[in-house]
Structure formats: structure tokens, C-alpha cells
Amino acid sequence: MKALGVAGAGIGGAAMIAPTFHDLDELASSGELQKHPWYIKERERLDPTPEIDWNVIHRYDRRYMGQCSNIRAKYYGKAYVEKIDAESGALQAKRMKDNVPGFGHKWEALRSALSQSNRWSVSFLGPEVDGKINVTTPEGLGVPKWQGTPEENSKMVVAAIRLFGMAEAGFNNLDSTWRTKLVAKNEKGSATGAKYIDTDPADVPASAARPIVYEDVAEPYYTKEKWVVPTKDLNVMYLGGPEPRETDRTYPSRMSKSNLVANSGIRNIAYYSTYQFFRALGYNMFGGTGHGTDCFNTPGVAVFTGKAEAARMANWVISPAWGPRSTDLCQITDMPLAETHPIDAGVWRFCQTCGICADSCPSKSIQGLDAGEASYEMPPINGKPDTQHVAGIKRFYYDGSGCRNYVNEAIPGSGCSACAAYCTFSTGSGAIIHSVLKSTISYVPVFNGFLANMGRTFGYGAFKDPEEWWDSSLPQFGINSTLTAEDGGYRK
């Protein structure tokens, strides 16, 4: 490592361009709660590291998601899809009764314990109890609506959401570009179900995948056949935090889809608490939450608000702070907020020379190094044109149907997450490669290939036996909650 100039005093080339601070007061003088490390560069608004053709990109129609039964049948055959779906429950039950490592009785108990239920349910307008939303308001408190500058409000929100369980927040104005290009065309709803396996996606009814529309109204509302976003000035808000890394590493197991862990508890708490916080201040927050049940493709919002970069694996993005697995949610609000912009931490460049996620993908659903460079051209899926993606982004492509079929056939009732488990950015800040990688890839990309191969050499990734998880001494909730903390001595 020292011979290559990426270790030792100054970490080689990275040290030559690191900023110099004369004292700790100067280092902390900005007063910001969300500081980028020195090696992360902020880009212009709506200018992420992958190239985008804004004349081509358009709102995504979730009726064409790779997970939809009709889309899976289109690429891999109806008989095959129906067969693996029908057999998945029995396979799951047999593995539990046979006490297969990763799938036995105690694993099923652990999975069941995380499947929390709430008195409230998610709606487009917020958490509802028996169809009603109950909130504290400024009027009820006997005070006027909170008034602050966008900068003051943003800082206040970041402080609050960290108490509620999230780590970072990103903001952007919901302008015409967002409304016509980045807001999803509809919710996922029940469009993924077997009921529509013989239905053309374009013919799946609005009642199954309610369209998101704009109207000149004072407040958002919803019906059985649409979600309505007001045309007035609004902002997009992204909230994100790390998910348990070691549950990914149990792949294959009943716990190897770690968003089950975080999304069952932490995200629900954060969503409910943030909503109540906004309403008590006198502001609205809406948009639903959950996989395919909000107004955005959430990973993209993380990229456009500067909380992550695009990745080769494409189904997830990568946070420079914690890697590819986030518990996150996106909302729309009328609170004035200061915009955050896309970043360049070198992650996207690194992914182009790495390919570990593709190598580890058991269903070969991720494009590997043999696919060449990122492209605007979508390759066919199993010999048929790709309709799973929106055109206009220069990227690598992910076969959502192939991934879902593999999960249903090989690890039913769970998830795969092999790509996340093996990703170099999932190794944790204590790993040798990780301590060097972050500050090196941004400014010394010549070492990217070497660092990617180090990930292979050191054998990061899934446990050899998922039962190792039970012997691991891990933090509360399975996450490092100090990753974004700068005060209080938490990162000593």
C-alpha cells in the first residue's frame, strides 16, 4: 500500500489536496449539521455524476416495474413465473421445519418479531388511524405558525430527524423539472400482483396503480383513483439512514433483505414523528411512504439531493457515509427549505471499474465489467426490449424481473442482497480498504481498480455460514448511528 502511495502519512495523492485548518474553531465555524468531508465535491443543481439527457427522461410508470407479475411473465414466461410463485411458500415452510441454516425456527421467529404493526396506516396525506389523521397544530398549541428562513428550517429539520431515527436530510424545490421528469407517474399499488399477469401494463386500471396528478388546489388530497399534488410552490424532502449491514451478510437467509429490519421499525418511527413535527409547526408533509408507495423513486431523490451517488447495481445507490443500504423515505412539504445539491465523492467512477456486485449476483441481474461502459442504450432482457427502465440516463442496467424470480425460486419470503453484502462500500469504516478508499477514489481514480481488487482479496461479503450472525457482537438496531455525528464525542 505505501509503495503505491495510498497509505501511510497523508494517504498519498489525497494529502496534497486536503484542506488545511489552523484550529478546531476554524474547522467547525460553518455551524452546519450536515458537513461533507473535504474530499466530496458539490455539483450544480440537478447535475449528478451520471450523464442525463433531460430531453429524453420522463416520469416513471410503475406498472412496468420488473417485480410486476406481467413483466416477469413477459421476459421469462407465464408458466415459469406461476410455478415458482406457487411453490415458494412450501419451500419456505420446509426449510424452517428442516432447520436449514439461515431459515430454521429461530430465524423465522426473528423475522416474525420484526414484522411490526402500527395503530396507524400510511396514506398519501400522512399516518391515519381509522381513516383519520390526528395531529397537534399551532392553533391547538395557541401559537402562530413557525416562521424561519430556509436555512434555519433545514438545520432544525436535520436536528429533529436524527432524534427520530434518520441520519441525513436532503432538500430540493419541486419545480417543473421534478414535476415532469422525476415524480413517478403513479403508485405501485397492486399492479405487481398475479391478478394482472395477463394484463398489458398500460391497461392496469387506475384503481390498482393510482396516478399522481397536479391540480390548482390549496391542499393535497386523494381518492380511490388518484393522488393530487397542488401546483403551488412546494419542496422535496429526502430522509435517509443506514440499514443493518450484517443482516445482508447472512445471505442467503430469512434476514438477508435488511430493509425488513430498518423499515419495520426505524423508518416507521421516523416517518410518523417527522410528520407530527411538521404539522405541529404548521406545515404540511405528504406523499405516502414505502416501496413504490410514495411519489418518487426514492434512490434517485437521494442522488439529486446530494445524499448518495448512482451505482453499478442500479437498484440501489451508494451513500458515502454508510454504503448501498439505506432506510429512507421521501416527502413533499410546503415548509421553506434550503436546497442541497448532487455530490461527487468518486463513487460512480469507482463503480465503473469495480463490478464486485455483478460478480456476486446469483441471478446475473447486474451488468458486469464485460458489459463495457455505462450507456444510454438499454440492453435487451432475455432477448426482449427493456421496458423496465426510463430512458435518458447513462448508466448500467438491472434486471428486476430476473432478480425477483431468483428470490421467489431460491430464497422465497426473503430477499437476496448479495450485491450489497459484497459491495466494497459495505465493509465498514474500520476495514483497511474503507479507511483508504473514501478519500482516495475522489481525487486519485488511478487506484480504483487496485482498490476494487483489494475488496476481492480480503474476502469481504457474506458470512461463510449465516449462523455466524448469532455470534456477532453488534450495535443496537444493528447500525452505526454515529456516522453523521460531529458533536458530543460520539466519534472518538
PDB file of C-alpha atoms in Angstrom, residues 170-380:
ATOM      1  CA  GLY A 170     -31.779  16.396   1.507  1.00  0.00           C
ATOM      2  CA  PHE A 171     -33.990  19.102   0.029  1.00  0.00           C
ATOM      3  CA  ASN A 172     -34.931  20.444  -3.398  1.00  0.00           C
ATOM      4  CA  ASN A 173     -37.604  22.661  -4.862  1.00  0.00           C
ATOM      5  CA  LEU A 174     -40.404  20.752  -6.589  1.00  0.00           C
ATOM      6  CA  ASP A 175     -40.055  22.733  -9.807  1.00  0.00           C
ATOM      7  CA  SER A 176     -41.204  21.894 -13.329  1.00  0.00           C
ATOM      8  CA  THR A 177     -38.257  19.538 -13.891  1.00  0.00           C
ATOM      9  CA  TRP A 178     -39.187  17.471 -10.868  1.00  0.00           C
ATOM     10  CA  ARG A 179     -42.882  17.523 -11.722  1.00  0.00           C
ATOM     11  CA  THR A 180     -42.472  16.495 -15.369  1.00  0.00           C
ATOM     12  CA  LYS A 181     -39.391  14.235 -15.143  1.00  0.00           C
ATOM     13  CA  LEU A 182     -38.779  12.896 -11.644  1.00  0.00           C
ATOM     14  CA  VAL A 183     -42.103  12.470  -9.867  1.00  0.00           C
ATOM     15  CA  ALA A 184     -43.393   8.948 -10.514  1.00  0.00           C
ATOM     16  CA  LYS A 185     -46.375   8.646 -12.815  1.00  0.00           C
ATOM     17  CA  ASN A 186     -48.271   6.506 -10.330  1.00  0.00           C
ATOM     18  CA  GLU A 187     -48.055   4.466  -7.169  1.00  0.00           C
ATOM     19  CA  LYS A 188     -47.151   0.785  -7.354  1.00  0.00           C
ATOM     20  CA  GLY A 189     -50.367  -0.245  -5.626  1.00  0.00           C
ATOM     21  CA  SER A 190     -51.478  -3.767  -6.501  1.00  0.00           C
ATOM     22  CA  ALA A 191     -50.064  -3.612 -10.046  1.00  0.00           C
ATOM     23  CA  THR A 192     -47.352  -6.150  -9.172  1.00  0.00           C
ATOM     24  CA  GLY A 193     -49.839  -8.878  -8.257  1.00  0.00           C
ATOM     25  CA  ALA A 194     -50.682 -12.118 -10.046  1.00  0.00           C
ATOM     26  CA  LYS A 195     -54.151 -10.744 -10.763  1.00  0.00           C
ATOM     27  CA  TYR A 196     -52.671  -8.754 -13.664  1.00  0.00           C
ATOM     28  CA  ILE A 197     -50.295 -11.385 -15.051  1.00  0.00           C
ATOM     29  CA  ASP A 198     -52.242 -11.475 -18.343  1.00  0.00           C
ATOM     30  CA  THR A 199     -52.834  -7.707 -18.483  1.00  0.00           C
ATOM     31  CA  ASP A 200     -50.839  -5.281 -20.599  1.00  0.00           C
ATOM     32  CA  PRO A 201     -49.214  -2.815 -18.165  1.00  0.00           C
ATOM     33  CA  ALA A 202     -50.876   0.099 -19.940  1.00  0.00           C
ATOM     34  CA  ASP A 203     -54.262  -1.493 -19.193  1.00  0.00           C
ATOM     35  CA  VAL A 204     -53.733  -1.970 -15.449  1.00  0.00           C
ATOM     36  CA  PRO A 205     -56.500   0.255 -14.018  1.00  0.00           C
ATOM     37  CA  ALA A 206     -56.012   3.452 -12.047  1.00  0.00           C
ATOM     38  CA  SER A 207     -57.639   1.790  -9.058  1.00  0.00           C
ATOM     39  CA  ALA A 208     -54.681  -0.634  -8.926  1.00  0.00           C
ATOM     40  CA  ALA A 209     -51.931   1.954  -9.513  1.00  0.00           C
ATOM     41  CA  ARG A 210     -53.331   5.381  -8.767  1.00  0.00           C
ATOM     42  CA  PRO A 211     -51.856   8.131 -10.973  1.00  0.00           C
ATOM     43  CA  ILE A 212     -50.144  11.118  -9.362  1.00  0.00           C
ATOM     44  CA  VAL A 213     -51.652  14.279 -10.852  1.00  0.00           C
ATOM     45  CA  TYR A 214     -51.364  18.041 -10.379  1.00  0.00           C
ATOM     46  CA  GLU A 215     -54.266  20.352  -9.670  1.00  0.00           C
ATOM     47  CA  ASP A 216     -54.656  24.026  -8.763  1.00  0.00           C
ATOM     48  CA  VAL A 217     -55.882  23.329  -5.243  1.00  0.00           C
ATOM     49  CA  ALA A 218     -54.864  24.643  -1.840  1.00  0.00           C
ATOM     50  CA  GLU A 219     -54.184  21.267  -0.223  1.00  0.00           C
ATOM     51  CA  PRO A 220     -53.238  17.758  -1.409  1.00  0.00           C
ATOM     52  CA  TYR A 221     -55.907  15.089  -1.430  1.00  0.00           C
ATOM     53  CA  TYR A 222     -56.531  11.578  -2.675  1.00  0.00           C
ATOM     54  CA  THR A 223     -59.379   9.421  -3.930  1.00  0.00           C
ATOM     55  CA  LYS A 224     -59.644   5.752  -4.831  1.00  0.00           C
ATOM     56  CA  GLU A 225     -58.286   6.567  -8.296  1.00  0.00           C
ATOM     57  CA  LYS A 226     -55.716   9.375  -7.916  1.00  0.00           C
ATOM     58  CA  TRP A 227     -53.223  11.215  -5.736  1.00  0.00           C
ATOM     59  CA  VAL A 228     -53.376  15.001  -6.136  1.00  0.00           C
ATOM     60  CA  VAL A 229     -50.359  17.298  -5.670  1.00  0.00           C
ATOM     61  CA  PRO A 230     -51.099  21.061  -5.587  1.00  0.00           C
ATOM     62  CA  THR A 231     -49.464  23.223  -8.258  1.00  0.00           C
ATOM     63  CA  LYS A 232     -48.311  25.771  -5.650  1.00  0.00           C
ATOM     64  CA  ASP A 233     -44.683  26.141  -4.567  1.00  0.00           C
ATOM     65  CA  LEU A 234     -43.522  23.009  -2.723  1.00  0.00           C
ATOM     66  CA  ASN A 235     -40.307  21.242  -1.767  1.00  0.00           C
ATOM     67  CA  VAL A 236     -38.999  17.679  -1.956  1.00  0.00           C
ATOM     68  CA  MET A 237     -37.508  16.200   1.206  1.00  0.00           C
ATOM     69  CA  TYR A 238     -35.358  13.063   1.406  1.00  0.00           C
ATOM     70  CA  LEU A 239     -34.606  11.375   4.739  1.00  0.00           C
ATOM     71  CA  GLY A 240     -32.103   8.540   4.961  1.00  0.00           C
ATOM     72  CA  GLY A 241     -30.042   6.461   7.341  1.00  0.00           C
ATOM     73  CA  PRO A 242     -28.028   3.227   7.399  1.00  0.00           C
ATOM     74  CA  GLU A 243     -29.578  -0.218   7.460  1.00  0.00           C
ATOM     75  CA  PRO A 244     -28.069  -3.184   9.318  1.00  0.00           C
ATOM     76  CA  ARG A 245     -25.079  -4.318   7.293  1.00  0.00           C
ATOM     77  CA  GLU A 246     -24.623  -7.702   8.913  1.00  0.00           C
ATOM     78  CA  THR A 247     -28.120  -8.941   8.081  1.00  0.00           C
ATOM     79  CA  ASP A 248     -27.175  -8.543   4.413  1.00  0.00           C
ATOM     80  CA  ARG A 249     -24.142 -10.687   5.151  1.00  0.00           C
ATOM     81  CA  THR A 250     -26.359 -13.578   6.273  1.00  0.00           C
ATOM     82  CA  TYR A 251     -27.240 -14.144   2.595  1.00  0.00           C
ATOM     83  CA  PRO A 252     -28.914 -16.463   1.893  1.00  0.00           C
ATOM     84  CA  SER A 253     -31.283 -16.350   4.857  1.00  0.00           C
ATOM     85  CA  ARG A 254     -34.667 -15.157   6.061  1.00  0.00           C
ATOM     86  CA  MET A 255     -32.917 -11.973   7.201  1.00  0.00           C
ATOM     87  CA  SER A 256     -30.783 -11.236   4.153  1.00  0.00           C
ATOM     88  CA  LYS A 257     -33.030  -8.442   2.992  1.00  0.00           C
ATOM     89  CA  SER A 258     -32.075  -5.906   5.599  1.00  0.00           C
ATOM     90  CA  ASN A 259     -34.670  -3.276   4.745  1.00  0.00           C
ATOM     91  CA  LEU A 260     -37.053  -5.594   6.565  1.00  0.00           C
ATOM     92  CA  VAL A 261     -35.085  -4.743   9.707  1.00  0.00           C
ATOM     93  CA  ALA A 262     -34.878  -0.987   9.388  1.00  0.00           C
ATOM     94  CA  ASN A 263     -38.118  -0.367   7.543  1.00  0.00           C
ATOM     95  CA  SER A 264     -40.174  -2.317  10.065  1.00  0.00           C
ATOM     96  CA  GLY A 265     -39.131  -0.077  12.927  1.00  0.00           C
ATOM     97  CA  ILE A 266     -36.801   2.846  12.394  1.00  0.00           C
ATOM     98  CA  ARG A 267     -38.420   4.215   9.250  1.00  0.00           C
ATOM     99  CA  ASN A 268     -41.905   3.913  10.702  1.00  0.00           C
ATOM    100  CA  ILE A 269     -40.858   5.849  13.800  1.00  0.00           C
ATOM    101  CA  ALA A 270     -39.083   8.491  11.711  1.00  0.00           C
ATOM    102  CA  TYR A 271     -41.980   8.874   9.289  1.00  0.00           C
ATOM    103  CA  TYR A 272     -44.623   9.233  11.989  1.00  0.00           C
ATOM    104  CA  SER A 273     -42.533  11.547  14.183  1.00  0.00           C
ATOM    105  CA  THR A 274     -41.388  13.790  11.317  1.00  0.00           C
ATOM    106  CA  TYR A 275     -44.968  14.133  10.132  1.00  0.00           C
ATOM    107  CA  GLN A 276     -46.192  15.130  13.590  1.00  0.00           C
ATOM    108  CA  PHE A 277     -43.278  17.568  13.940  1.00  0.00           C
ATOM    109  CA  PHE A 278     -44.082  19.330  10.664  1.00  0.00           C
ATOM    110  CA  ARG A 279     -47.789  19.564  11.424  1.00  0.00           C
ATOM    111  CA  ALA A 280     -47.165  20.945  14.926  1.00  0.00           C
ATOM    112  CA  LEU A 281     -45.055  23.680  13.317  1.00  0.00           C
ATOM    113  CA  GLY A 282     -47.903  24.498  10.927  1.00  0.00           C
ATOM    114  CA  TYR A 283     -46.631  22.878   7.722  1.00  0.00           C
ATOM    115  CA  ASN A 284     -47.875  20.076   5.527  1.00  0.00           C
ATOM    116  CA  MET A 285     -45.966  16.899   4.682  1.00  0.00           C
ATOM    117  CA  PHE A 286     -47.392  14.321   2.311  1.00  0.00           C
ATOM    118  CA  GLY A 287     -46.659  11.759  -0.367  1.00  0.00           C
ATOM    119  CA  GLY A 288     -47.051   8.328   1.208  1.00  0.00           C
ATOM    120  CA  THR A 289     -44.077   6.147   2.095  1.00  0.00           C
ATOM    121  CA  GLY A 290     -42.798   2.655   1.375  1.00  0.00           C
ATOM    122  CA  HIS A 291     -41.541   0.697  -1.604  1.00  0.00           C
ATOM    123  CA  GLY A 292     -43.382   2.080  -4.619  1.00  0.00           C
ATOM    124  CA  THR A 293     -45.936   3.819  -2.422  1.00  0.00           C
ATOM    125  CA  ASP A 294     -44.548   7.325  -2.434  1.00  0.00           C
ATOM    126  CA  CYS A 295     -44.252   9.977  -5.135  1.00  0.00           C
ATOM    127  CA  PHE A 296     -40.686   9.222  -6.201  1.00  0.00           C
ATOM    128  CA  ASN A 297     -38.187   6.517  -6.973  1.00  0.00           C
ATOM    129  CA  THR A 298     -36.537   7.189  -3.636  1.00  0.00           C
ATOM    130  CA  PRO A 299     -32.898   6.297  -4.501  1.00  0.00           C
ATOM    131  CA  GLY A 300     -32.955   8.905  -7.262  1.00  0.00           C
ATOM    132  CA  VAL A 301     -34.027  11.570  -4.791  1.00  0.00           C
ATOM    133  CA  ALA A 302     -31.036  10.656  -2.617  1.00  0.00           C
ATOM    134  CA  VAL A 303     -28.805  11.318  -5.633  1.00  0.00           C
ATOM    135  CA  PHE A 304     -30.439  14.602  -6.653  1.00  0.00           C
ATOM    136  CA  THR A 305     -30.343  15.966  -3.096  1.00  0.00           C
ATOM    137  CA  GLY A 306     -26.692  15.060  -2.555  1.00  0.00           C
ATOM    138  CA  LYS A 307     -27.036  12.173  -0.136  1.00  0.00           C
ATOM    139  CA  ALA A 308     -25.790   9.394  -2.416  1.00  0.00           C
ATOM    140  CA  GLU A 309     -24.319   8.633  -5.826  1.00  0.00           C
ATOM    141  CA  ALA A 310     -25.546   6.282  -8.514  1.00  0.00           C
ATOM    142  CA  ALA A 311     -24.079   2.767  -8.523  1.00  0.00           C
ATOM    143  CA  ARG A 312     -23.425  -0.090 -10.928  1.00  0.00           C
ATOM    144  CA  MET A 313     -26.011  -2.258  -9.166  1.00  0.00           C
ATOM    145  CA  ALA A 314     -28.641   0.334 -10.216  1.00  0.00           C
ATOM    146  CA  ASN A 315     -31.355  -0.968  -7.896  1.00  0.00           C
ATOM    147  CA  TRP A 316     -29.626   0.891  -5.068  1.00  0.00           C
ATOM    148  CA  VAL A 317     -27.485   3.977  -4.776  1.00  0.00           C
ATOM    149  CA  ILE A 318     -24.448   4.380  -2.524  1.00  0.00           C
ATOM    150  CA  SER A 319     -24.141   6.776   0.390  1.00  0.00           C
ATOM    151  CA  PRO A 320     -20.544   7.893   1.012  1.00  0.00           C
ATOM    152  CA  ALA A 321     -21.330   7.652   4.729  1.00  0.00           C
ATOM    153  CA  TRP A 322     -22.730   4.132   5.016  1.00  0.00           C
ATOM    154  CA  GLY A 323     -22.830   2.411   1.642  1.00  0.00           C
ATOM    155  CA  PRO A 324     -25.602   0.974  -0.514  1.00  0.00           C
ATOM    156  CA  ARG A 325     -28.273   0.057   2.018  1.00  0.00           C
ATOM    157  CA  SER A 326     -30.463   2.873   3.304  1.00  0.00           C
ATOM    158  CA  THR A 327     -33.654   3.081   5.247  1.00  0.00           C
ATOM    159  CA  ASP A 328     -35.193   6.090   3.568  1.00  0.00           C
ATOM    160  CA  LEU A 329     -38.304   7.980   2.634  1.00  0.00           C
ATOM    161  CA  CYS A 330     -39.293  10.959   0.501  1.00  0.00           C
ATOM    162  CA  GLN A 331     -41.965  13.539   1.188  1.00  0.00           C
ATOM    163  CA  ILE A 332     -43.371  16.738  -0.276  1.00  0.00           C
ATOM    164  CA  THR A 333     -43.749  19.737   2.011  1.00  0.00           C
ATOM    165  CA  ASP A 334     -44.680  23.416   1.954  1.00  0.00           C
ATOM    166  CA  MET A 335     -42.033  24.297   4.554  1.00  0.00           C
ATOM    167  CA  PRO A 336     -39.348  26.622   3.083  1.00  0.00           C
ATOM    168  CA  LEU A 337     -36.102  24.615   2.944  1.00  0.00           C
ATOM    169  CA  ALA A 338     -32.586  25.313   1.648  1.00  0.00           C
ATOM    170  CA  GLU A 339     -31.673  23.163  -1.338  1.00  0.00           C
ATOM    171  CA  THR A 340     -28.938  20.549  -1.219  1.00  0.00           C
ATOM    172  CA  HIS A 341     -27.206  19.599  -4.464  1.00  0.00           C
ATOM    173  CA  PRO A 342     -25.761  16.411  -6.015  1.00  0.00           C
ATOM    174  CA  ILE A 343     -22.291  15.345  -4.944  1.00  0.00           C
ATOM    175  CA  ASP A 344     -19.193  13.780  -6.438  1.00  0.00           C
ATOM    176  CA  ALA A 345     -17.454  11.529  -3.934  1.00  0.00           C
ATOM    177  CA  GLY A 346     -15.898   9.397  -6.669  1.00  0.00           C
ATOM    178  CA  VAL A 347     -18.393   6.586  -6.045  1.00  0.00           C
ATOM    179  CA  TRP A 348     -19.832   6.481  -9.568  1.00  0.00           C
ATOM    180  CA  ARG A 349     -16.348   6.453 -11.104  1.00  0.00           C
ATOM    181  CA  PHE A 350     -15.285   3.681  -8.746  1.00  0.00           C
ATOM    182  CA  CYS A 351     -18.306   1.551  -9.657  1.00  0.00           C
ATOM    183  CA  GLN A 352     -17.316   1.702 -13.314  1.00  0.00           C
ATOM    184  CA  THR A 353     -14.033  -0.091 -12.551  1.00  0.00           C
ATOM    185  CA  CYS A 354     -15.241  -2.425  -9.803  1.00  0.00           C
ATOM    186  CA  GLY A 355     -18.011  -4.889 -10.702  1.00  0.00           C
ATOM    187  CA  ILE A 356     -17.987  -6.913  -7.473  1.00  0.00           C
ATOM    188  CA  CYS A 357     -21.753  -6.546  -7.157  1.00  0.00           C
ATOM    189  CA  ALA A 358     -22.236  -8.084 -10.602  1.00  0.00           C
ATOM    190  CA  ASP A 359     -19.788 -10.899  -9.838  1.00  0.00           C
ATOM    191  CA  SER A 360     -21.683 -11.754  -6.662  1.00  0.00           C
ATOM    192  CA  CYS A 361     -25.195 -11.541  -8.163  1.00  0.00           C
ATOM    193  CA  PRO A 362     -26.564 -15.129  -8.272  1.00  0.00           C
ATOM    194  CA  SER A 363     -29.185 -14.266 -10.900  1.00  0.00           C
ATOM    195  CA  LYS A 364     -26.757 -12.272 -13.080  1.00  0.00           C
ATOM    196  CA  SER A 365     -29.179  -9.358 -12.995  1.00  0.00           C
ATOM    197  CA  ILE A 366     -26.435  -6.699 -12.785  1.00  0.00           C
ATOM    198  CA  GLN A 367     -24.242  -5.710 -15.723  1.00  0.00           C
ATOM    199  CA  GLY A 368     -20.614  -6.656 -15.099  1.00  0.00           C
ATOM    200  CA  LEU A 369     -17.327  -5.337 -16.439  1.00  0.00           C
ATOM    201  CA  ASP A 370     -17.828  -7.369 -19.608  1.00  0.00           C
ATOM    202  CA  ALA A 371     -20.775  -5.093 -20.484  1.00  0.00           C
ATOM    203  CA  GLY A 372     -18.385  -2.238 -21.153  1.00  0.00           C
ATOM    204  CA  GLU A 373     -19.050   1.358 -20.219  1.00  0.00           C
ATOM    205  CA  ALA A 374     -22.249   2.876 -18.881  1.00  0.00           C
ATOM    206  CA  SER A 375     -24.639   3.636 -21.718  1.00  0.00           C
ATOM    207  CA  TYR A 376     -27.867   5.352 -22.700  1.00  0.00           C
ATOM    208  CA  GLU A 377     -28.720   2.222 -24.688  1.00  0.00           C
ATOM    209  CA  MET A 378     -30.791  -0.303 -22.754  1.00  0.00           C
ATOM    210  CA  PRO A 379     -29.723  -3.897 -23.471  1.00  0.00           C
ATOM    211  CA  PRO A 380     -32.452  -6.497 -24.076  1.00  0.00           C
TER     212      PRO A 380
END
